[in-house]
PDB file of C-alpha atoms in Angstrom:
ATOM      1  CA  MET A   1     -34.876  22.749  -6.554  1.00  0.00           C
ATOM      2  CA  TYR A   2     -34.247  19.015  -6.222  1.00  0.00           C
ATOM      3  CA  GLU A   3     -35.750  16.746  -3.599  1.00  0.00           C
ATOM      4  CA  LEU A   4     -32.523  14.744  -3.456  1.00  0.00           C
ATOM      5  CA  ILE A   5     -28.945  15.035  -4.661  1.00  0.00           C
ATOM      6  CA  ILE A   6     -26.864  11.849  -4.748  1.00  0.00           C
ATOM      7  CA  ILE A   7     -23.095  12.267  -4.743  1.00  0.00           C
ATOM      8  CA  GLY A   8     -21.344   9.288  -6.339  1.00  0.00           C
ATOM      9  CA  ALA A   9     -22.144   6.543  -8.855  1.00  0.00           C
ATOM     10  CA  GLY A  10     -20.699   3.320  -7.493  1.00  0.00           C
ATOM     11  CA  PRO A  11     -22.959   0.519  -6.221  1.00  0.00           C
ATOM     12  CA  ALA A  12     -24.287   2.783  -3.442  1.00  0.00           C
ATOM     13  CA  GLY A  13     -24.980   5.803  -5.635  1.00  0.00           C
ATOM     14  CA  VAL A  14     -26.589   3.768  -8.409  1.00  0.00           C
ATOM     15  CA  ALA A  15     -28.741   1.720  -6.017  1.00  0.00           C
ATOM     16  CA  ALA A  16     -29.938   4.986  -4.501  1.00  0.00           C
ATOM     17  CA  GLY A  17     -30.602   6.414  -7.952  1.00  0.00           C
ATOM     18  CA  VAL A  18     -32.688   3.430  -9.037  1.00  0.00           C
ATOM     19  CA  TYR A  19     -34.775   3.573  -5.863  1.00  0.00           C
ATOM     20  CA  ALA A  20     -35.163   7.335  -6.178  1.00  0.00           C
ATOM     21  CA  ALA A  21     -36.456   6.866  -9.728  1.00  0.00           C
ATOM     22  CA  ARG A  22     -38.913   4.207  -8.639  1.00  0.00           C
ATOM     23  CA  LYS A  23     -40.181   6.510  -5.902  1.00  0.00           C
ATOM     24  CA  LYS A  24     -40.447   9.415  -8.366  1.00  0.00           C
ATOM     25  CA  LEU A  25     -38.197  11.687  -6.314  1.00  0.00           C
ATOM     26  CA  LYS A  26     -36.871  14.659  -8.263  1.00  0.00           C
ATOM     27  CA  THR A  27     -33.207  13.694  -8.048  1.00  0.00           C
ATOM     28  CA  LEU A  28     -29.837  14.816  -9.318  1.00  0.00           C
ATOM     29  CA  LEU A  29     -26.961  12.334  -9.359  1.00  0.00           C
ATOM     30  CA  LEU A  30     -23.528  13.966  -9.504  1.00  0.00           C
ATOM     31  CA  THR A  31     -20.423  11.977 -10.353  1.00  0.00           C
ATOM     32  CA  TYR A  32     -17.168  12.439 -12.171  1.00  0.00           C
ATOM     33  CA  SER A  33     -17.432   8.951 -13.623  1.00  0.00           C
ATOM     34  CA  PHE A  34     -19.340   5.690 -13.250  1.00  0.00           C
ATOM     35  CA  GLU A  35     -16.043   3.910 -12.693  1.00  0.00           C
ATOM     36  CA  ASN A  36     -15.521   2.773  -9.104  1.00  0.00           C
ATOM     37  CA  GLN A  37     -13.051   0.832  -6.960  1.00  0.00           C
ATOM     38  CA  SER A  38     -14.112  -2.492  -8.458  1.00  0.00           C
ATOM     39  CA  THR A  39     -13.733  -1.361 -12.069  1.00  0.00           C
ATOM     40  CA  VAL A  40     -10.162  -2.653 -12.128  1.00  0.00           C
ATOM     41  CA  SER A  41     -11.087  -6.163 -10.875  1.00  0.00           C
ATOM     42  CA  LEU A  42     -10.783  -8.793 -13.567  1.00  0.00           C
ATOM     43  CA  ASP A  43     -13.297 -11.214 -12.076  1.00  0.00           C
ATOM     44  CA  ILE A  44     -15.850 -10.417  -9.357  1.00  0.00           C
ATOM     45  CA  GLN A  45     -17.569 -13.537  -8.060  1.00  0.00           C
ATOM     46  CA  ASN A  46     -19.509 -12.188  -5.078  1.00  0.00           C
ATOM     47  CA  TRP A  47     -21.893  -9.709  -6.735  1.00  0.00           C
ATOM     48  CA  ILE A  48     -25.146 -11.369  -5.771  1.00  0.00           C
ATOM     49  CA  GLY A  49     -27.102 -12.764  -8.715  1.00  0.00           C
ATOM     50  CA  THR A  50     -24.095 -12.814 -11.035  1.00  0.00           C
ATOM     51  CA  PRO A  51     -21.642 -15.739 -10.658  1.00  0.00           C
ATOM     52  CA  SER A  52     -18.816 -13.937 -12.464  1.00  0.00           C
ATOM     53  CA  ILE A  53     -18.372 -10.456 -13.900  1.00  0.00           C
ATOM     54  CA  SER A  54     -15.473  -8.123 -14.591  1.00  0.00           C
ATOM     55  CA  GLY A  55     -15.293  -4.856 -12.692  1.00  0.00           C
ATOM     56  CA  SER A  56     -15.608  -2.831 -15.886  1.00  0.00           C
ATOM     57  CA  ASP A  57     -18.728  -4.746 -16.927  1.00  0.00           C
ATOM     58  CA  LEU A  58     -20.208  -4.287 -13.465  1.00  0.00           C
ATOM     59  CA  SER A  59     -19.792  -0.509 -13.640  1.00  0.00           C
ATOM     60  CA  LYS A  60     -21.364  -0.488 -17.118  1.00  0.00           C
ATOM     61  CA  ASN A  61     -24.287  -2.584 -15.901  1.00  0.00           C
ATOM     62  CA  LEU A  62     -24.833  -0.236 -12.974  1.00  0.00           C
ATOM     63  CA  GLU A  63     -24.884   2.778 -15.270  1.00  0.00           C
ATOM     64  CA  ASN A  64     -27.223   1.062 -17.744  1.00  0.00           C
ATOM     65  CA  HIS A  65     -29.612   0.066 -14.961  1.00  0.00           C
ATOM     66  CA  LEU A  66     -29.812   3.604 -13.633  1.00  0.00           C
ATOM     67  CA  ARG A  67     -30.266   5.192 -17.061  1.00  0.00           C
ATOM     68  CA  ALA A  68     -33.017   2.673 -17.892  1.00  0.00           C
ATOM     69  CA  TYR A  69     -34.989   3.764 -14.828  1.00  0.00           C
ATOM     70  CA  ALA A  70     -34.052   7.449 -14.625  1.00  0.00           C
ATOM     71  CA  GLU A  71     -36.689   8.813 -17.049  1.00  0.00           C
ATOM     72  CA  ASP A  72     -37.922  12.226 -15.827  1.00  0.00           C
ATOM     73  CA  SER A  73     -37.127  11.619 -12.156  1.00  0.00           C
ATOM     74  CA  VAL A  74     -33.341  11.322 -12.043  1.00  0.00           C
ATOM     75  CA  THR A  75     -30.995  13.731 -13.815  1.00  0.00           C
ATOM     76  CA  ILE A  76     -27.453  12.383 -14.244  1.00  0.00           C
ATOM     77  CA  LYS A  77     -24.488  14.728 -14.494  1.00  0.00           C
ATOM     78  CA  THR A  78     -21.039  13.252 -15.101  1.00  0.00           C
ATOM     79  CA  GLY A  79     -17.647  14.909 -15.343  1.00  0.00           C
ATOM     80  CA  GLU A  80     -18.255  17.084 -12.281  1.00  0.00           C
ATOM     81  CA  LYS A  81     -16.489  16.925  -8.921  1.00  0.00           C
ATOM     82  CA  VAL A  82     -18.337  18.040  -5.819  1.00  0.00           C
ATOM     83  CA  LYS A  83     -16.435  20.729  -3.947  1.00  0.00           C
ATOM     84  CA  SER A  84     -18.746  21.526  -1.042  1.00  0.00           C
ATOM     85  CA  VAL A  85     -22.100  20.908   0.594  1.00  0.00           C
ATOM     86  CA  GLU A  86     -23.503  23.932   2.427  1.00  0.00           C
ATOM     87  CA  LYS A  87     -26.723  24.601   4.310  1.00  0.00           C
ATOM     88  CA  SER A  88     -28.946  27.649   4.003  1.00  0.00           C
ATOM     89  CA  GLY A  89     -32.028  27.397   6.212  1.00  0.00           C
ATOM     90  CA  ASP A  90     -33.752  24.138   5.295  1.00  0.00           C
ATOM     91  CA  ILE A  91     -32.026  23.957   1.916  1.00  0.00           C
ATOM     92  CA  PHE A  92     -28.689  22.386   0.976  1.00  0.00           C
ATOM     93  CA  ILE A  93     -26.443  23.909  -1.680  1.00  0.00           C
ATOM     94  CA  VAL A  94     -24.177  21.431  -3.460  1.00  0.00           C
ATOM     95  CA  LYS A  95     -21.343  23.067  -5.375  1.00  0.00           C
ATOM     96  CA  THR A  96     -19.258  21.324  -8.037  1.00  0.00           C
ATOM     97  CA  ASP A  97     -16.243  22.562  -9.952  1.00  0.00           C
ATOM     98  CA  LYS A  98     -18.677  23.862 -12.600  1.00  0.00           C
ATOM     99  CA  GLU A  99     -21.963  24.944 -10.988  1.00  0.00           C
ATOM    100  CA  SER A 100     -24.174  24.756  -7.906  1.00  0.00           C
ATOM    101  CA  PHE A 101     -27.523  23.125  -7.116  1.00  0.00           C
ATOM    102  CA  GLU A 102     -30.182  23.362  -4.411  1.00  0.00           C
ATOM    103  CA  THR A 103     -31.851  20.379  -2.778  1.00  0.00           C
ATOM    104  CA  LYS A 104     -33.989  19.342   0.182  1.00  0.00           C
ATOM    105  CA  THR A 105     -31.827  16.281   1.002  1.00  0.00           C
ATOM    106  CA  VAL A 106     -28.389  14.865   0.214  1.00  0.00           C
ATOM    107  CA  LEU A 107     -27.025  11.319   0.033  1.00  0.00           C
ATOM    108  CA  ILE A 108     -23.238  11.073   0.158  1.00  0.00           C
ATOM    109  CA  ALA A 109     -22.192   7.913  -1.690  1.00  0.00           C
ATOM    110  CA  ALA A 110     -18.790   9.096  -2.854  1.00  0.00           C
ATOM    111  CA  GLY A 111     -16.911   5.909  -2.023  1.00  0.00           C
ATOM    112  CA  SER A 112     -13.227   5.752  -1.212  1.00  0.00           C
ATOM    113  CA  VAL A 113      -9.866   4.912  -2.697  1.00  0.00           C
ATOM    114  CA  ARG A 114      -7.505   2.329  -1.309  1.00  0.00           C
ATOM    115  CA  ARG A 115      -4.220   3.448   0.177  1.00  0.00           C
ATOM    116  CA  LYS A 116      -1.562   2.293  -2.279  1.00  0.00           C
ATOM    117  CA  LEU A 117       1.435   0.137  -1.434  1.00  0.00           C
ATOM    118  CA  GLU A 118       4.579   2.213  -1.791  1.00  0.00           C
ATOM    119  CA  ALA A 119       7.231  -0.245  -2.882  1.00  0.00           C
ATOM    120  CA  LYS A 120       9.330  -0.859  -5.977  1.00  0.00           C
ATOM    121  CA  GLY A 121       7.290  -2.755  -8.581  1.00  0.00           C
ATOM    122  CA  ALA A 122       3.949  -2.291  -6.805  1.00  0.00           C
ATOM    123  CA  ASP A 123       2.459  -0.132  -9.557  1.00  0.00           C
ATOM    124  CA  ALA A 124       3.776  -2.372 -12.327  1.00  0.00           C
ATOM    125  CA  PHE A 125       2.164  -5.511 -10.890  1.00  0.00           C
ATOM    126  CA  GLU A 126      -1.161  -4.019  -9.877  1.00  0.00           C
ATOM    127  CA  HIS A 127      -3.868  -6.376 -11.233  1.00  0.00           C
ATOM    128  CA  LYS A 128      -1.080  -8.781 -12.229  1.00  0.00           C
ATOM    129  CA  GLY A 129      -1.021 -10.573  -8.900  1.00  0.00           C
ATOM    130  CA  LEU A 130      -1.181  -7.490  -6.668  1.00  0.00           C
ATOM    131  CA  THR A 131      -4.739  -6.625  -5.675  1.00  0.00           C
ATOM    132  CA  TYR A 132      -6.664  -4.590  -3.150  1.00  0.00           C
ATOM    133  CA  CYS A 133      -9.736  -6.813  -2.702  1.00  0.00           C
ATOM    134  CA  ALA A 134      -9.607 -10.319  -1.242  1.00  0.00           C
ATOM    135  CA  SER A 135     -13.382 -10.729  -1.354  1.00  0.00           C
ATOM    136  CA  CYS A 136     -13.339  -9.912  -5.091  1.00  0.00           C
ATOM    137  CA  ASP A 137     -10.182 -11.685  -6.237  1.00  0.00           C
ATOM    138  CA  GLY A 138      -9.441 -14.358  -3.626  1.00  0.00           C
ATOM    139  CA  PRO A 139     -10.774 -17.366  -5.573  1.00  0.00           C
ATOM    140  CA  VAL A 140      -8.450 -16.548  -8.484  1.00  0.00           C
ATOM    141  CA  PHE A 141      -5.501 -17.533  -6.254  1.00  0.00           C
ATOM    142  CA  SER A 142      -6.864 -20.930  -5.233  1.00  0.00           C
ATOM    143  CA  GLY A 143      -4.090 -23.354  -4.193  1.00  0.00           C
ATOM    144  CA  GLN A 144      -1.387 -20.673  -4.297  1.00  0.00           C
ATOM    145  CA  ASP A 145       0.868 -19.016  -1.721  1.00  0.00           C
ATOM    146  CA  VAL A 146      -0.098 -15.373  -1.121  1.00  0.00           C
ATOM    147  CA  ALA A 147       0.745 -12.423   1.107  1.00  0.00           C
ATOM    148  CA  VAL A 148      -1.541  -9.986   2.904  1.00  0.00           C
ATOM    149  CA  ILE A 149      -0.033  -6.593   3.719  1.00  0.00           C
ATOM    150  CA  GLY A 150      -1.426  -4.857   6.798  1.00  0.00           C
ATOM    151  CA  GLY A 151      -2.127  -5.287  10.478  1.00  0.00           C
ATOM    152  CA  GLY A 152      -5.700  -4.088  10.961  1.00  0.00           C
ATOM    153  CA  ASN A 153      -8.999  -5.928  10.956  1.00  0.00           C
ATOM    154  CA  ALA A 154      -9.276  -5.628   7.174  1.00  0.00           C
ATOM    155  CA  ALA A 155      -5.960  -7.447   6.704  1.00  0.00           C
ATOM    156  CA  PHE A 156      -6.801 -10.250   9.104  1.00  0.00           C
ATOM    157  CA  GLU A 157     -10.320 -10.621   7.751  1.00  0.00           C
ATOM    158  CA  SER A 158      -8.893 -10.847   4.224  1.00  0.00           C
ATOM    159  CA  ALA A 159      -6.444 -13.501   5.401  1.00  0.00           C
ATOM    160  CA  ALA A 160      -9.322 -15.408   6.998  1.00  0.00           C
ATOM    161  CA  GLN A 161     -11.198 -15.359   3.670  1.00  0.00           C
ATOM    162  CA  LEU A 162      -8.100 -16.544   1.832  1.00  0.00           C
ATOM    163  CA  THR A 163      -7.693 -19.605   4.066  1.00  0.00           C
ATOM    164  CA  ALA A 164     -10.654 -21.063   2.157  1.00  0.00           C
ATOM    165  CA  TYR A 165      -8.697 -20.939  -1.121  1.00  0.00           C
ATOM    166  CA  CYS A 166      -4.987 -20.528  -0.672  1.00  0.00           C
ATOM    167  CA  ASN A 167      -2.208 -22.922   0.262  1.00  0.00           C
ATOM    168  CA  LYS A 168      -0.252 -20.556   2.517  1.00  0.00           C
ATOM    169  CA  ILE A 169      -1.019 -17.016   3.627  1.00  0.00           C
ATOM    170  CA  TYR A 170       1.690 -14.669   4.901  1.00  0.00           C
ATOM    171  CA  ILE A 171       0.512 -11.649   6.895  1.00  0.00           C
ATOM    172  CA  LEU A 172       3.129  -8.887   6.919  1.00  0.00           C
ATOM    173  CA  ASN A 173       2.772  -5.956   9.304  1.00  0.00           C
ATOM    174  CA  ARG A 174       5.180  -3.015   9.418  1.00  0.00           C
ATOM    175  CA  SER A 175       5.334  -3.032  13.249  1.00  0.00           C
ATOM    176  CA  ASP A 176       5.028  -5.565  16.065  1.00  0.00           C
ATOM    177  CA  ILE A 177       1.665  -4.145  17.133  1.00  0.00           C
ATOM    178  CA  PHE A 178      -1.533  -5.132  15.335  1.00  0.00           C
ATOM    179  CA  ARG A 179      -4.527  -2.835  15.042  1.00  0.00           C
ATOM    180  CA  ALA A 180      -6.829  -5.811  14.525  1.00  0.00           C
ATOM    181  CA  ASP A 181      -8.951  -7.180  17.354  1.00  0.00           C
ATOM    182  CA  GLU A 182      -6.921  -9.386  19.671  1.00  0.00           C
ATOM    183  CA  ILE A 183      -9.243 -12.369  19.314  1.00  0.00           C
ATOM    184  CA  THR A 184      -8.990 -12.142  15.511  1.00  0.00           C
ATOM    185  CA  VAL A 185      -5.184 -12.058  15.679  1.00  0.00           C
ATOM    186  CA  GLU A 186      -5.117 -15.064  18.004  1.00  0.00           C
ATOM    187  CA  LYS A 187      -7.441 -17.089  15.789  1.00  0.00           C
ATOM    188  CA  LEU A 188      -5.480 -16.446  12.589  1.00  0.00           C
ATOM    189  CA  SER A 189      -2.148 -16.965  14.372  1.00  0.00           C
ATOM    190  CA  ALA A 190      -3.249 -20.479  15.260  1.00  0.00           C
ATOM    191  CA  HIS A 191      -4.243 -21.377  11.707  1.00  0.00           C
ATOM    192  CA  PRO A 192      -1.800 -23.935  10.207  1.00  0.00           C
ATOM    193  CA  ASN A 193      -1.715 -22.199   6.824  1.00  0.00           C
ATOM    194  CA  VAL A 194      -1.048 -18.688   8.154  1.00  0.00           C
ATOM    195  CA  VAL A 195       2.408 -17.232   8.772  1.00  0.00           C
ATOM    196  CA  ILE A 196       2.631 -13.853  10.513  1.00  0.00           C
ATOM    197  CA  ILE A 197       5.691 -11.660   9.938  1.00  0.00           C
ATOM    198  CA  LYS A 198       6.069  -8.587  12.147  1.00  0.00           C
ATOM    199  CA  ASN A 199       8.211  -5.476  11.607  1.00  0.00           C
ATOM    200  CA  ALA A 200       8.132  -6.084   7.854  1.00  0.00           C
ATOM    201  CA  ILE A 201       8.749  -3.067   5.622  1.00  0.00           C
ATOM    202  CA  ILE A 202       7.865  -3.979   2.032  1.00  0.00           C
ATOM    203  CA  ILE A 203      10.761  -3.094  -0.257  1.00  0.00           C
ATOM    204  CA  GLU A 204       9.921  -4.602  -3.631  1.00  0.00           C
ATOM    205  CA  VAL A 205       7.318  -6.610  -5.527  1.00  0.00           C
ATOM    206  CA  LYS A 206       9.039  -9.030  -7.909  1.00  0.00           C
ATOM    207  CA  GLY A 207       7.904 -10.940 -10.952  1.00  0.00           C
ATOM    208  CA  ASP A 208       7.941 -11.234 -14.730  1.00  0.00           C
ATOM    209  CA  LYS A 209       4.492 -10.966 -16.282  1.00  0.00           C
ATOM    210  CA  PHE A 210       2.884 -11.683 -12.918  1.00  0.00           C
ATOM    211  CA  VAL A 211       3.918 -11.490  -9.276  1.00  0.00           C
ATOM    212  CA  SER A 212       6.403 -14.145  -8.178  1.00  0.00           C
ATOM    213  CA  GLY A 213       7.518 -12.803  -4.797  1.00  0.00           C
ATOM    214  CA  LEU A 214       8.123  -9.864  -2.532  1.00  0.00           C
ATOM    215  CA  VAL A 215      11.104  -8.491  -0.651  1.00  0.00           C
ATOM    216  CA  TYR A 216      10.784  -7.009   2.822  1.00  0.00           C
ATOM    217  CA  LYS A 217      13.172  -5.535   5.365  1.00  0.00           C
ATOM    218  CA  ASP A 218      13.015  -6.274   9.074  1.00  0.00           C
ATOM    219  CA  ALA A 219      12.465  -2.885  10.721  1.00  0.00           C
ATOM    220  CA  VAL A 220      14.474  -3.956  13.777  1.00  0.00           C
ATOM    221  CA  SER A 221      17.440  -5.873  12.358  1.00  0.00           C
ATOM    222  CA  GLY A 222      17.556  -4.239   8.921  1.00  0.00           C
ATOM    223  CA  ILE A 223      17.908  -7.666   7.295  1.00  0.00           C
ATOM    224  CA  GLU A 224      16.128  -8.119   3.945  1.00  0.00           C
ATOM    225  CA  ALA A 225      14.315 -11.313   3.003  1.00  0.00           C
ATOM    226  CA  GLU A 226      12.274 -12.564   0.046  1.00  0.00           C
ATOM    227  CA  ILE A 227       9.204 -14.787   0.143  1.00  0.00           C
ATOM    228  CA  PRO A 228       7.818 -16.543  -2.950  1.00  0.00           C
ATOM    229  CA  VAL A 229       4.161 -15.639  -3.482  1.00  0.00           C
ATOM    230  CA  THR A 230       1.997 -15.354  -6.577  1.00  0.00           C
ATOM    231  CA  GLY A 231      -0.589 -13.070  -5.011  1.00  0.00           C
ATOM    232  CA  ILE A 232      -0.349  -9.956  -2.829  1.00  0.00           C
ATOM    233  CA  PHE A 233      -3.400  -8.485  -1.112  1.00  0.00           C
ATOM    234  CA  VAL A 234      -2.870  -4.939   0.133  1.00  0.00           C
ATOM    235  CA  GLU A 235      -5.005  -3.961   3.140  1.00  0.00           C
ATOM    236  CA  ILE A 236      -3.409  -0.821   4.527  1.00  0.00           C
ATOM    237  CA  GLY A 237      -6.470   1.369   4.717  1.00  0.00           C
ATOM    238  CA  LEU A 238      -9.047   3.318   2.766  1.00  0.00           C
ATOM    239  CA  LEU A 239      -9.122   7.027   2.020  1.00  0.00           C
ATOM    240  CA  PRO A 240     -12.773   8.162   1.863  1.00  0.00           C
ATOM    241  CA  ASN A 241     -13.754  10.700  -0.782  1.00  0.00           C
ATOM    242  CA  THR A 242     -15.246  13.104   1.726  1.00  0.00           C
ATOM    243  CA  ASP A 243     -13.167  16.277   1.419  1.00  0.00           C
ATOM    244  CA  PHE A 244     -16.321  18.203   0.529  1.00  0.00           C
ATOM    245  CA  GLY A 245     -18.327  16.909   3.490  1.00  0.00           C
ATOM    246  CA  GLY A 246     -17.526  19.609   6.040  1.00  0.00           C
ATOM    247  CA  LEU A 247     -21.038  19.773   7.458  1.00  0.00           C
ATOM    248  CA  VAL A 248     -21.297  16.232   8.764  1.00  0.00           C
ATOM    249  CA  GLU A 249     -19.444  14.540  11.595  1.00  0.00           C
ATOM    250  CA  LYS A 250     -16.566  12.295  10.480  1.00  0.00           C
ATOM    251  CA  ASN A 251     -14.157   9.987  12.268  1.00  0.00           C
ATOM    252  CA  LYS A 252     -10.394  10.479  12.425  1.00  0.00           C
ATOM    253  CA  VAL A 253      -9.826   8.945   8.982  1.00  0.00           C
ATOM    254  CA  GLY A 254     -12.524  11.042   7.318  1.00  0.00           C
ATOM    255  CA  GLN A 255     -15.321   8.476   7.104  1.00  0.00           C
ATOM    256  CA  VAL A 256     -18.811   9.894   7.563  1.00  0.00           C
ATOM    257  CA  ILE A 257     -20.368   8.714  10.831  1.00  0.00           C
ATOM    258  CA  VAL A 258     -23.844   7.272  10.248  1.00  0.00           C
ATOM    259  CA  ASP A 259     -26.707   5.713  12.157  1.00  0.00           C
ATOM    260  CA  PRO A 260     -26.572   2.073  10.978  1.00  0.00           C
ATOM    261  CA  LYS A 261     -30.376   1.800  11.188  1.00  0.00           C
ATOM    262  CA  THR A 262     -31.052   4.558   8.679  1.00  0.00           C
ATOM    263  CA  GLN A 263     -27.668   5.761   7.330  1.00  0.00           C
ATOM    264  CA  ALA A 264     -28.518   9.238   8.634  1.00  0.00           C
ATOM    265  CA  THR A 265     -25.572  11.517   9.444  1.00  0.00           C
ATOM    266  CA  SER A 266     -25.157  14.076  12.221  1.00  0.00           C
ATOM    267  CA  VAL A 267     -26.956  16.663  10.066  1.00  0.00           C
ATOM    268  CA  SER A 268     -30.693  16.281   9.515  1.00  0.00           C
ATOM    269  CA  GLY A 269     -31.312  16.000   5.788  1.00  0.00           C
ATOM    270  CA  ILE A 270     -27.989  14.365   4.919  1.00  0.00           C
ATOM    271  CA  TRP A 271     -27.449  10.611   4.670  1.00  0.00           C
ATOM    272  CA  ALA A 272     -24.382   8.603   3.634  1.00  0.00           C
ATOM    273  CA  ALA A 273     -23.872   5.072   2.327  1.00  0.00           C
ATOM    274  CA  GLY A 274     -21.098   2.775   1.173  1.00  0.00           C
ATOM    275  CA  ASP A 275     -17.341   2.962   1.532  1.00  0.00           C
ATOM    276  CA  CYS A 276     -17.267   6.627   2.527  1.00  0.00           C
ATOM    277  CA  THR A 277     -18.996   5.793   5.841  1.00  0.00           C
ATOM    278  CA  ASP A 278     -17.770   4.375   9.142  1.00  0.00           C
ATOM    279  CA  GLY A 279     -19.625   1.103   8.517  1.00  0.00           C
ATOM    280  CA  LEU A 280     -17.824  -1.946   9.859  1.00  0.00           C
ATOM    281  CA  TYR A 281     -17.648  -3.738   6.501  1.00  0.00           C
ATOM    282  CA  HIS A 282     -17.149  -2.304   3.017  1.00  0.00           C
ATOM    283  CA  GLN A 283     -18.197  -4.351   0.000  1.00  0.00           C
ATOM    284  CA  ASN A 284     -20.251  -3.724  -3.131  1.00  0.00           C
ATOM    285  CA  ASN A 285     -23.320  -5.602  -1.903  1.00  0.00           C
ATOM    286  CA  ILE A 286     -23.208  -3.860   1.464  1.00  0.00           C
ATOM    287  CA  ALA A 287     -22.860  -0.444  -0.180  1.00  0.00           C
ATOM    288  CA  ALA A 288     -25.919  -1.068  -2.331  1.00  0.00           C
ATOM    289  CA  GLY A 289     -27.926  -2.276   0.660  1.00  0.00           C
ATOM    290  CA  ASP A 290     -26.901   0.725   2.752  1.00  0.00           C
ATOM    291  CA  ALA A 291     -28.056   3.041  -0.022  1.00  0.00           C
ATOM    292  CA  VAL A 292     -31.441   1.360  -0.334  1.00  0.00           C
ATOM    293  CA  LYS A 293     -31.861   1.684   3.424  1.00  0.00           C
ATOM    294  CA  ALA A 294     -31.003   5.380   3.185  1.00  0.00           C
ATOM    295  CA  LEU A 295     -33.473   5.939   0.333  1.00  0.00           C
ATOM    296  CA  GLU A 296     -36.315   4.444   2.312  1.00  0.00           C
ATOM    297  CA  ASP A 297     -35.569   6.863   5.142  1.00  0.00           C
ATOM    298  CA  ILE A 298     -35.082   9.825   2.784  1.00  0.00           C
ATOM    299  CA  TYR A 299     -38.478   9.202   1.192  1.00  0.00           C
ATOM    300  CA  LEU A 300     -40.162   9.156   4.599  1.00  0.00           C
ATOM    301  CA  HIS A 301     -38.248  12.292   5.607  1.00  0.00           C
ATOM    302  CA  ILE A 302     -39.585  14.164   2.569  1.00  0.00           C
ATOM    303  CA  HIS A 303     -43.139  12.825   2.492  1.00  0.00           C
ATOM    304  CA  ALA A 304     -44.087  11.571   5.925  1.00  0.00           C
ATOM    305  CA  LYS A 305     -41.983  13.169   8.660  1.00  0.00           C
TER     306      LYS A 305
END
């Protein structure tokens, strides 16, 4: 019987694991791998305390930190995928594709995957000018012309970040209706370095060794056009890794709904943190902070409430 099971080993899962070890909670951390969304980033410059680090080095550092603290408190199991979380009385049963475990509490920190751009050449130029994280990779494109694909808040917020670095930012949305907040759209529309293109269906990402442009088709006229850009930031949504989370309340896209004060879910005894939640912003530092917040509440739940 564990006091806590943590699902996931990105910044949220590892932060939770380190705090669980420090608090001497009998914990099991389940993950298929310590690799996370940021593993593919060549240069992360916003991980607090580290001016520059590759995504692969960050994931290694996270794993090393957790293993250095784990000792007898935290058991780490890799290579297992969680299939379900069930409740039996006051106990939770977490089942993987290999075995099952019992625990008093659960922290879901399973992260998410970014919805991929479906266009010719998109796969070939991923991490060669095509990226899924403006906050991670934006400074690399300083002084260049770039494109942001998407029409929600994430796309417009990414474009806003890029105005600090880039020469010109094209925002391409597949319809003439934006999902982003109206005030955000108005503010970016007025920026002299931002060009908004509506009804744009991305057809192809072009380049040689790196991205040199993209081709889109106007959904209304059917006319194709090409714009020269050396960077493409894809912001068309996240797919949370929460297929196993049938007990807790989720929003329409599958993100776990949490209390932002404590990260508690709709089910007493289950918390969630990081990119798998309905938090307004999703970044590595935020995920780690959310997990620490959850661990403080989990400890009180076990020992004081």
